[in-house]
PDB file of C-alpha atoms in Angstrom:
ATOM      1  CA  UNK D   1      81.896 -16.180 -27.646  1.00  0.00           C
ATOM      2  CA  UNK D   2      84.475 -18.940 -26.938  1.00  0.00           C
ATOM      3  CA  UNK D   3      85.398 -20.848 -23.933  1.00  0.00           C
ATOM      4  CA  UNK D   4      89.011 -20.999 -22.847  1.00  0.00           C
ATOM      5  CA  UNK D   5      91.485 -23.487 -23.969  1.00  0.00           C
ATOM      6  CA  UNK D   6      94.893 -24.882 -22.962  1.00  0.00           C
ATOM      7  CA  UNK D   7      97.003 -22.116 -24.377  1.00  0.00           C
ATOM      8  CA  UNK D   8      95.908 -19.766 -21.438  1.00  0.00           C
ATOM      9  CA  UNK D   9      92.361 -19.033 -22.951  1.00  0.00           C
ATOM     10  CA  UNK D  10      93.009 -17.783 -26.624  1.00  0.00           C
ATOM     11  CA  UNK D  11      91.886 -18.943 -29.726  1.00  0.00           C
ATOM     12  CA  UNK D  12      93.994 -21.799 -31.556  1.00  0.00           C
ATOM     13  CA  UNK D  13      97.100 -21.156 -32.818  1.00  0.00           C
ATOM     14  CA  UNK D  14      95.892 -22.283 -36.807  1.00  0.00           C
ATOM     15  CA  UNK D  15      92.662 -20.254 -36.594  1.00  0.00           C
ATOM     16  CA  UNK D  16      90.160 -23.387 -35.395  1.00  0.00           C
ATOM     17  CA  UNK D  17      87.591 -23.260 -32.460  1.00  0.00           C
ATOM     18  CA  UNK D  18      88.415 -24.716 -29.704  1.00  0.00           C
ATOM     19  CA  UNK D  19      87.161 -27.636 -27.759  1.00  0.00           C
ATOM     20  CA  UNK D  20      87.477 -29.507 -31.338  1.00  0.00           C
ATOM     21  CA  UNK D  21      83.857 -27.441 -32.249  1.00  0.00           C
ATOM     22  CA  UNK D  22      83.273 -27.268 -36.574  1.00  0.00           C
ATOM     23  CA  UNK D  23      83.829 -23.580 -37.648  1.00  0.00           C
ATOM     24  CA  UNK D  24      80.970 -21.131 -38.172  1.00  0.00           C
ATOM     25  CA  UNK D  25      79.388 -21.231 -42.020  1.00  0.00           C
ATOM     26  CA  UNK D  26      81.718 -18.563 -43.984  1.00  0.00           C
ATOM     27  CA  UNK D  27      78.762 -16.658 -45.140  1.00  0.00           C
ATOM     28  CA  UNK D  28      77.655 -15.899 -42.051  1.00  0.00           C
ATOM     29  CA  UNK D  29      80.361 -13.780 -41.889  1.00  0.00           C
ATOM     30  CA  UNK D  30      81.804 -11.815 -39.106  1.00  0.00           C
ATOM     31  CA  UNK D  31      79.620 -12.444 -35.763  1.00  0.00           C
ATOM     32  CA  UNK D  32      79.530  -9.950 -33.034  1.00  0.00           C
ATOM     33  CA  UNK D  33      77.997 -10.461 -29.752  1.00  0.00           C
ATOM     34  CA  UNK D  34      77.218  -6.851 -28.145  1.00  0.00           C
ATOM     35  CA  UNK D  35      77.973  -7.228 -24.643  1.00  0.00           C
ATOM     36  CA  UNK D  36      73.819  -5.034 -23.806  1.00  0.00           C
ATOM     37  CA  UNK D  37      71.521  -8.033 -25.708  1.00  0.00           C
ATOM     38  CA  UNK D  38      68.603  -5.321 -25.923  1.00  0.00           C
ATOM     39  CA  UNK D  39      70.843  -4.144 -28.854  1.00  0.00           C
ATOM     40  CA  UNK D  40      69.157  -7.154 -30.695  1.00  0.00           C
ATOM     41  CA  UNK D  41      65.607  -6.441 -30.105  1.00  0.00           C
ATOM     42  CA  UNK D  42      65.518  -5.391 -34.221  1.00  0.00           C
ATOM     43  CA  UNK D  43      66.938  -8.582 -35.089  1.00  0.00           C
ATOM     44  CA  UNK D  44      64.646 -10.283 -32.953  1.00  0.00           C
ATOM     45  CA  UNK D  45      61.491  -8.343 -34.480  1.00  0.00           C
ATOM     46  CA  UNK D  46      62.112  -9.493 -37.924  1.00  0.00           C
ATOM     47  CA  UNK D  47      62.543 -13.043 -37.057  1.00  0.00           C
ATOM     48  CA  UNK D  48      59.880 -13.199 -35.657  1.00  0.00           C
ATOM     49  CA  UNK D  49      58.052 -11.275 -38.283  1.00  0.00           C
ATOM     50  CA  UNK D  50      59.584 -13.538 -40.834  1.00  0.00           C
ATOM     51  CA  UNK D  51      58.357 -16.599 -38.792  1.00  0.00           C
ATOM     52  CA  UNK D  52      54.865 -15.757 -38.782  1.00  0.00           C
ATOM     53  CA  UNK D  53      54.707 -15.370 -42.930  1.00  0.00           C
ATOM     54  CA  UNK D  54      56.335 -18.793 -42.930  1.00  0.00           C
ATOM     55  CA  UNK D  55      53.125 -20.472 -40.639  1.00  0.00           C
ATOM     56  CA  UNK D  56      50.395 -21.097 -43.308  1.00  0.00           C
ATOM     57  CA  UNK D  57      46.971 -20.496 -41.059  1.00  0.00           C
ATOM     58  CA  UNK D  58      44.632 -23.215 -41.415  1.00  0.00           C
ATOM     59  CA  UNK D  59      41.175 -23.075 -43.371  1.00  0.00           C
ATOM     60  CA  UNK D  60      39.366 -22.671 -39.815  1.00  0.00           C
ATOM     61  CA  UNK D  61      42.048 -19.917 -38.922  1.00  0.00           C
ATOM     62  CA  UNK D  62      41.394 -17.868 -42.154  1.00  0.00           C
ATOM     63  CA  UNK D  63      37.486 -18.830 -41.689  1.00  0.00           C
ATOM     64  CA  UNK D  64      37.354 -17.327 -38.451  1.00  0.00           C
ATOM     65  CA  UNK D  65      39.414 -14.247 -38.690  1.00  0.00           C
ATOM     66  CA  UNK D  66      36.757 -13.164 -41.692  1.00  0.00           C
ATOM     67  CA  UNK D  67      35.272  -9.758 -40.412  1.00  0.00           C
ATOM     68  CA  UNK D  68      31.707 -11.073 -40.033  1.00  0.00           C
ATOM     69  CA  UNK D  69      33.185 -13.789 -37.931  1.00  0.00           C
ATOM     70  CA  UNK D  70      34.782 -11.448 -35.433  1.00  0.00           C
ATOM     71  CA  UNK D  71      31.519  -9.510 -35.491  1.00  0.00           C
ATOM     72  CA  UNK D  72      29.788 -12.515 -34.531  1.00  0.00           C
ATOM     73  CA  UNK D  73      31.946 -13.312 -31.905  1.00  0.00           C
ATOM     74  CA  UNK D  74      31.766  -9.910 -30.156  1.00  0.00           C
ATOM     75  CA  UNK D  75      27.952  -9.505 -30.513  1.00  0.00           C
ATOM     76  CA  UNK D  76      27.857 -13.009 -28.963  1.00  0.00           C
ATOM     77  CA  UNK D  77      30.382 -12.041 -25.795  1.00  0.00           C
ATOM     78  CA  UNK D  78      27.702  -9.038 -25.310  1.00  0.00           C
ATOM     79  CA  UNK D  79      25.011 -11.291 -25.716  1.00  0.00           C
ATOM     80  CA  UNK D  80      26.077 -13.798 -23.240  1.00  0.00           C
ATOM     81  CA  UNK D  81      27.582 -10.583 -21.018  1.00  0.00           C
ATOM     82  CA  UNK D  82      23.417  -9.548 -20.817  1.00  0.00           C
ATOM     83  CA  UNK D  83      22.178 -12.814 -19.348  1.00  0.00           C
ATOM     84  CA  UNK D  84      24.622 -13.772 -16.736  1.00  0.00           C
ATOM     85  CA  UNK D  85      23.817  -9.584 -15.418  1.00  0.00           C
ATOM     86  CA  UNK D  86      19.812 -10.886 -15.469  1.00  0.00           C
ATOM     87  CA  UNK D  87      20.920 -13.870 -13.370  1.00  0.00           C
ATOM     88  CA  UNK D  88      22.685 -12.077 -11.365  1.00  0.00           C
ATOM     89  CA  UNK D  89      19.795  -9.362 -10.415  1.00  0.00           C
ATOM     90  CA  UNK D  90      17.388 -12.287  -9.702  1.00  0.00           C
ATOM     91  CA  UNK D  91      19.570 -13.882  -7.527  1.00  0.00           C
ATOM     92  CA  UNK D  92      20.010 -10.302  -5.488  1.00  0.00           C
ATOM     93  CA  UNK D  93      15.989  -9.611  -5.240  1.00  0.00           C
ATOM     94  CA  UNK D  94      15.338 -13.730  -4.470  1.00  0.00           C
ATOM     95  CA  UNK D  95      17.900 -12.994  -1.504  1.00  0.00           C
ATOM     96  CA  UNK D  96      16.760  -9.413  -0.429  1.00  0.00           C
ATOM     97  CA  UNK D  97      13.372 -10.839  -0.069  1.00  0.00           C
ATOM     98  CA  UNK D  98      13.928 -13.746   1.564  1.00  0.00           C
ATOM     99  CA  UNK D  99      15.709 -10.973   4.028  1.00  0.00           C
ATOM    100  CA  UNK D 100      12.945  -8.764   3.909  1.00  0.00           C
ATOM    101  CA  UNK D 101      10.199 -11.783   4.835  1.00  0.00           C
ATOM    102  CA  UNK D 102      11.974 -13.106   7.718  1.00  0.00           C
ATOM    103  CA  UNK D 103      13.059  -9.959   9.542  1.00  0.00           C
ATOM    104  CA  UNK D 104      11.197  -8.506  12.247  1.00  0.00           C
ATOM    105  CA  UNK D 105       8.810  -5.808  11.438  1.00  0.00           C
ATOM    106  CA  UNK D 106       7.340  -3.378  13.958  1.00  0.00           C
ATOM    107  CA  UNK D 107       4.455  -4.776  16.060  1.00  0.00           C
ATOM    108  CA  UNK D 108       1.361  -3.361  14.438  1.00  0.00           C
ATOM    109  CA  UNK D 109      -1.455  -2.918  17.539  1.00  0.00           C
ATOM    110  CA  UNK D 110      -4.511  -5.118  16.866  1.00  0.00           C
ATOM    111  CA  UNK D 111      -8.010  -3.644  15.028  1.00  0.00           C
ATOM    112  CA  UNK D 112     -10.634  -2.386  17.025  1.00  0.00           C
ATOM    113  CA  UNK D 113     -12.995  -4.526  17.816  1.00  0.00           C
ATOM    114  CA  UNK D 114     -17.144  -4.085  17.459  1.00  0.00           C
ATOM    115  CA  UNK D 115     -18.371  -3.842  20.983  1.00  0.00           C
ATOM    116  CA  UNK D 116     -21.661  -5.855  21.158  1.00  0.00           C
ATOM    117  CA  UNK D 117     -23.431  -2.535  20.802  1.00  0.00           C
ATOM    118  CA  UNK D 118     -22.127  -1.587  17.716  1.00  0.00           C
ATOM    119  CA  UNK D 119     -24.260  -1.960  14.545  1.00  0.00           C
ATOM    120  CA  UNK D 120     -23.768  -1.392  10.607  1.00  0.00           C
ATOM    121  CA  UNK D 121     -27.742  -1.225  10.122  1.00  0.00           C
ATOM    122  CA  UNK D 122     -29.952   1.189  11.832  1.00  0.00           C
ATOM    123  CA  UNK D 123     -29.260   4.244  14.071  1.00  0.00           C
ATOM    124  CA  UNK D 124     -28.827   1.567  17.288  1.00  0.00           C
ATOM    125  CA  UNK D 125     -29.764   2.044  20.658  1.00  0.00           C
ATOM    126  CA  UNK D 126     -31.843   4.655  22.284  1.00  0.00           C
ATOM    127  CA  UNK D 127     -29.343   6.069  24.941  1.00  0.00           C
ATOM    128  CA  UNK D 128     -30.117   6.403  28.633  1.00  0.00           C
ATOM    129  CA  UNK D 129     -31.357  10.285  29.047  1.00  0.00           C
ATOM    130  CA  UNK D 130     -33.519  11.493  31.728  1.00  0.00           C
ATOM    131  CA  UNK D 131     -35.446  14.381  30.866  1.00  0.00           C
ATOM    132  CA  UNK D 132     -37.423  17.373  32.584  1.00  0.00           C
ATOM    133  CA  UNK D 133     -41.617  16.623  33.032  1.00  0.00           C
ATOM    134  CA  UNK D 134     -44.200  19.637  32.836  1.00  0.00           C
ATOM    135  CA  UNK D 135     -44.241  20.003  36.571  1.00  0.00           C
ATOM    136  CA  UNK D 136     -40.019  19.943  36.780  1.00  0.00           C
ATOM    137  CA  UNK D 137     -39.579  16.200  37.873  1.00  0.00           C
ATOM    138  CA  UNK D 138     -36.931  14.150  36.386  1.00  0.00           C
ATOM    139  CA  UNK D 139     -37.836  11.358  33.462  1.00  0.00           C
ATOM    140  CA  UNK D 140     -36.353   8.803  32.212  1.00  0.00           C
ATOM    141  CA  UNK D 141     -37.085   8.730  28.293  1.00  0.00           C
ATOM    142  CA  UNK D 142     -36.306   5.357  28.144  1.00  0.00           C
ATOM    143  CA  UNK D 143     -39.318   4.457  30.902  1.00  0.00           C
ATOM    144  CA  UNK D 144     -41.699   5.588  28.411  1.00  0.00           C
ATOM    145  CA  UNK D 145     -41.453   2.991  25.673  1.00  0.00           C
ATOM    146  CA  UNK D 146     -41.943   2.072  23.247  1.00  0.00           C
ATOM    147  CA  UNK D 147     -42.805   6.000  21.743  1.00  0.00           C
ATOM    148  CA  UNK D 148     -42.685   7.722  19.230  1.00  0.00           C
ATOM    149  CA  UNK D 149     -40.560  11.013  19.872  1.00  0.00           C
ATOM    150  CA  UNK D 150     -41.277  14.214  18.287  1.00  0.00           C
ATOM    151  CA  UNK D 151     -38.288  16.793  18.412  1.00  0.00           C
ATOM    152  CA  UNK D 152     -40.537  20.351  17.814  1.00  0.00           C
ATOM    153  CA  UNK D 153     -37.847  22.934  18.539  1.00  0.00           C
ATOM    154  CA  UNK D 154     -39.016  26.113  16.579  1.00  0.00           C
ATOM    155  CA  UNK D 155     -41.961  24.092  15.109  1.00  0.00           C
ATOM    156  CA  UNK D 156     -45.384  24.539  14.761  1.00  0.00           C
ATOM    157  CA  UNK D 157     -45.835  20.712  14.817  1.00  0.00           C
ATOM    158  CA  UNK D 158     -49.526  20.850  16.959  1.00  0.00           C
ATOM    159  CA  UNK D 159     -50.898  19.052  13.707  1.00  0.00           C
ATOM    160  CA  UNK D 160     -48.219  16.461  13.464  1.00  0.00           C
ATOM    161  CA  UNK D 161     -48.431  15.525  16.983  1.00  0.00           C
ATOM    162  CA  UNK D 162     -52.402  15.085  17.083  1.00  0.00           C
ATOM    163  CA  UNK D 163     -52.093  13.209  13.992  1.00  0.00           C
ATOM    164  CA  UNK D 164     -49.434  11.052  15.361  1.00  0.00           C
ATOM    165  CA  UNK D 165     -51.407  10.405  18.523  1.00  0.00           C
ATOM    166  CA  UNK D 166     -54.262   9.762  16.347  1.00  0.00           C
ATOM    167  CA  UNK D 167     -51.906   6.841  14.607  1.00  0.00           C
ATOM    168  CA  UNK D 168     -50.659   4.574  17.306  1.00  0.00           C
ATOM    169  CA  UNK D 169     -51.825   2.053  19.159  1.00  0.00           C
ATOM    170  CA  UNK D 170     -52.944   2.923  22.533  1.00  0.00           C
ATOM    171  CA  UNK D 171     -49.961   1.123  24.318  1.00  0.00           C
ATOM    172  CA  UNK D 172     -47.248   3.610  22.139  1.00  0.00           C
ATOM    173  CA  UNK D 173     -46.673   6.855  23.872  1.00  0.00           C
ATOM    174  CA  UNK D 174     -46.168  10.144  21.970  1.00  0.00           C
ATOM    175  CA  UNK D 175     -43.816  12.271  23.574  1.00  0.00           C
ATOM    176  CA  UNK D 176     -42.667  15.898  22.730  1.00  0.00           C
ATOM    177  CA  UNK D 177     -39.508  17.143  23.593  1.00  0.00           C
ATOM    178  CA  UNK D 178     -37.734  20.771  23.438  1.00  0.00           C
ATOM    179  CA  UNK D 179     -34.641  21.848  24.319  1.00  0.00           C
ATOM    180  CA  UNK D 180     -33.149  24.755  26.375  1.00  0.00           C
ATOM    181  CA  UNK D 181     -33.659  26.041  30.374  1.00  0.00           C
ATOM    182  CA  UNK D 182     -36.300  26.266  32.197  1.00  0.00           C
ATOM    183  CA  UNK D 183     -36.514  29.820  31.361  1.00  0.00           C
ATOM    184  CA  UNK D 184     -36.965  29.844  27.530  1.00  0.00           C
ATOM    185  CA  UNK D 185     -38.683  26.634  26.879  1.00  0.00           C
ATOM    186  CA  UNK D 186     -42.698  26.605  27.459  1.00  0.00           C
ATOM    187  CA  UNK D 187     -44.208  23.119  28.246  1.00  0.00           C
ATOM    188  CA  UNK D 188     -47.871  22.956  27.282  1.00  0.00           C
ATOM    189  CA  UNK D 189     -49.225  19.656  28.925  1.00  0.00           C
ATOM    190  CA  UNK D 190     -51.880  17.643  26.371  1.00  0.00           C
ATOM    191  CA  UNK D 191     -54.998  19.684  25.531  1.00  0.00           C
ATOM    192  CA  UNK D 192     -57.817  18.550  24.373  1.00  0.00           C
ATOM    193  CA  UNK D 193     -56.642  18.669  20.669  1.00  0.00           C
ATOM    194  CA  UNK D 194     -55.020  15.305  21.298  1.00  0.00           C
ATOM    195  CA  UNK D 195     -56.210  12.153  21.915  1.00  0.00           C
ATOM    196  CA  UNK D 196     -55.539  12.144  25.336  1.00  0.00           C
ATOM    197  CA  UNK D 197     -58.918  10.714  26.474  1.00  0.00           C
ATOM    198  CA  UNK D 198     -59.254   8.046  23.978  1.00  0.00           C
ATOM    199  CA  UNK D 199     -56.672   6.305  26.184  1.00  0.00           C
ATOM    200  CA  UNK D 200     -53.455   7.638  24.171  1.00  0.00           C
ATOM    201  CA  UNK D 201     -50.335   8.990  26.302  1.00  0.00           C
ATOM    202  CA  UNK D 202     -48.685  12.024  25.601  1.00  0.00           C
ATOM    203  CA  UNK D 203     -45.727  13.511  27.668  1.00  0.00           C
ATOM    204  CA  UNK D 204     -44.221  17.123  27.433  1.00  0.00           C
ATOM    205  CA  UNK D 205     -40.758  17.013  28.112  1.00  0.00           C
ATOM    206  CA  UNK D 206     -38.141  19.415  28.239  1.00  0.00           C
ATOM    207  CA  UNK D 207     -33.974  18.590  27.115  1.00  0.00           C
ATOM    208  CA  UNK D 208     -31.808  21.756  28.954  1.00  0.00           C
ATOM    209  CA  UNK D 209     -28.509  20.460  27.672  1.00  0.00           C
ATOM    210  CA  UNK D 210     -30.119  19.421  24.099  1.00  0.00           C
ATOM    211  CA  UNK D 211     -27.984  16.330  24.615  1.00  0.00           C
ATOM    212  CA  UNK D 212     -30.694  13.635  23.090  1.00  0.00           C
ATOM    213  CA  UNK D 213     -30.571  16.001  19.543  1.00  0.00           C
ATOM    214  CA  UNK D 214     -26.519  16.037  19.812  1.00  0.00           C
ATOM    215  CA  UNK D 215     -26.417  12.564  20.866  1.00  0.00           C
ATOM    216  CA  UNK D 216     -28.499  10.958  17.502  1.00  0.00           C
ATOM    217  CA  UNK D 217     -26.791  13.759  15.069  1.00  0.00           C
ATOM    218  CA  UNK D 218     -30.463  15.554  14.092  1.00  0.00           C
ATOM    219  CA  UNK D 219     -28.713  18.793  13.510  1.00  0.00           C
ATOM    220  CA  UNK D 220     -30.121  22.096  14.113  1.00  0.00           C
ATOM    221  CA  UNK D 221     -33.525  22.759  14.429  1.00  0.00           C
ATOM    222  CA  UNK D 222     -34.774  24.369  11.163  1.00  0.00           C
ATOM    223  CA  UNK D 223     -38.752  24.628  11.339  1.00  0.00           C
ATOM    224  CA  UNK D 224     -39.667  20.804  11.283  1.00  0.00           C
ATOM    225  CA  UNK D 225     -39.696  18.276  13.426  1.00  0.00           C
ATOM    226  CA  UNK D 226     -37.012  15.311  14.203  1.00  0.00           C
ATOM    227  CA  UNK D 227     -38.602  11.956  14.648  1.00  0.00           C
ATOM    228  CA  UNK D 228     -37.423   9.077  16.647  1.00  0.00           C
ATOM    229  CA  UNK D 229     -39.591   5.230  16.322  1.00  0.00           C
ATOM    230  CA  UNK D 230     -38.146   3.660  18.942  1.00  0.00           C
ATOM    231  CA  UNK D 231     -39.098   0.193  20.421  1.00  0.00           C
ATOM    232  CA  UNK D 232     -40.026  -1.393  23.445  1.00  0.00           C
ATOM    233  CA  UNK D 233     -36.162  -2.822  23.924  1.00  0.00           C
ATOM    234  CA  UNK D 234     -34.869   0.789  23.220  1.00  0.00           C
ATOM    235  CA  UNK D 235     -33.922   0.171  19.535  1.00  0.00           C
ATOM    236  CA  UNK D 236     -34.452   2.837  17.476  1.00  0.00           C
ATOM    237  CA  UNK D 237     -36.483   1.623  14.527  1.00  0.00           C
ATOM    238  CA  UNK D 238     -36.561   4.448  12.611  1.00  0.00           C
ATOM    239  CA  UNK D 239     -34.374   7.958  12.552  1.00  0.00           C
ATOM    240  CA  UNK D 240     -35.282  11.035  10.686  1.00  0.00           C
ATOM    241  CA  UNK D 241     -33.713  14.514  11.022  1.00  0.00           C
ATOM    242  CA  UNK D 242     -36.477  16.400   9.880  1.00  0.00           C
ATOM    243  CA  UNK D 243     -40.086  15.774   8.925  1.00  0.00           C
ATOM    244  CA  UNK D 244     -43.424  17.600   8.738  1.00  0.00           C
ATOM    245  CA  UNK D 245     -46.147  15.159   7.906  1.00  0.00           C
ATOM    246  CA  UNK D 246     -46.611  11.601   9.352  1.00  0.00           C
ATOM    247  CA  UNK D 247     -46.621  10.282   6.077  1.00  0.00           C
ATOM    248  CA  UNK D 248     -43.355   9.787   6.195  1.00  0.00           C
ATOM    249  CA  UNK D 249     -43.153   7.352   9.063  1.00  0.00           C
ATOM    250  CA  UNK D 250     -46.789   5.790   9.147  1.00  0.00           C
ATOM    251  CA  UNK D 251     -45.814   2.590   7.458  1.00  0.00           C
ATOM    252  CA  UNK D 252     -43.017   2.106  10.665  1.00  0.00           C
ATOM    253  CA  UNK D 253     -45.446   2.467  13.376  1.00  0.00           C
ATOM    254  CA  UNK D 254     -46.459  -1.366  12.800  1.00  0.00           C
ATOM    255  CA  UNK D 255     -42.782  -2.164  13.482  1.00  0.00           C
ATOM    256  CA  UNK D 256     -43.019  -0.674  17.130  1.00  0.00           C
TER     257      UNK D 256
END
């Protein structure tokens, strides 16, 4: 492709290029310049193809294009891939908890406290019960302590209770109590099979309501007797559901 001359913007007259510019190599031949230039893209190709064979790689070149070097280098982008992902998680859980510790949480209501009444050891306190005497007056179970209580629903305890009379010391009172009305219930008043004259006290009373064997848990009466040891301030010093010799609390009647 030429540029235009003096003679109107053709070639020289004698064949030369213009502008004064040397003549193309003869064995070049004849030169054609397509007017579309992606009608060169083959020419292009194998230049380029023939350039790259001309470039001798270097010894580090042809060292690292060796298959176990490219193995090496992709088992060492995974391995660098796997710590930069552990990084990352332990960033995400360091900031989720730092969330999680500073944000506020429901108010949770406080524990129940122990009332000054409460106790791990020991059934506790002797509740506040007033009771039925043999002649139908009102008494107050707690007025008659300390006491040992015998519980002798559908029991034939006569023998425990004169042998528990027998036991304590004369300022102890033994008392007997059954439960049900009026009606049902049959209050015999100290005979002469008990100690009653030897200066020991002995009281018959009658529970309608049944509420001081509901209120200790003794259970159901089944035959025996329920014993209650219970001291002068009203603390119950010993507790059993179900008994039928005094052997089994003698050694607690010292503690009364």
């Amino acid at each position: 492709m030429g540029s235009l001359s003096d003679n109107g913007g053709g070639w020289p007259g004698d064949g030369g290029s213009p502008d004064g510019l040397p003549d193309l190599p003869e064995e070049w031949g004849v030169i054609v310049v397509p007017d579309d230039l992606s009608e060169l893209s083959d020419e292009v190709t194998a230049i380029r193809a023939e350039l790259r064979r001309s470039l001798r790689p270097t010894r580090w070149e042809r060292f690292a294009d060796r298959p176990t070097m490219r193995i090496l280098r992709r088992l060492g982008s995974a391995g660098l891939r796997a710590p930069v992902l552990i990084i990352s998680m332990a960033i995400l859980v360091t900031i989720a908890s730092l969330f999680a510790s500073t944000w506020p949480g429901p108010s949770r209501s406080p524990a129940t406290q122990r009332t000054a009444n409460t106790t791990d050891e020991g059934p506790g306190l002797l509740p506040a019960l007033e009771l039925i005497g043999t002649e139908g007056q009102t008494v107050a179970l707690r007025g008659q302590l300390p006491a040992v209580v015998l519980l002798t629903d559908r029991c034939d305890c006569d023998r425990l209770v004169a042998q528990t009379t027998a036991a304590v010391r004369p300022e102890i009172a033994v008392v007997t109590v059954v439960s049900g009305p009026a009606s049902a219930t049959t209050l015999a008043p100290p005979t002469s099979t008990t100690p009653q004259a030897q200066g020991k006290t002995v009281h018959a009373l009658r529970d309608p309501t049944d509420e001081l064997r509901s209120t200790m848990n003794l259970g159901a009466p089944d035959g025996t007797a329920a014993v209650l040891l219970i001291a002068r301030d009203g603390r119950i010093v010993r507790k059993l559901p179900r008994t039928a010799t005094i052997s089994d609390f003698q050694p607690d009647l010292a503690r009364l």
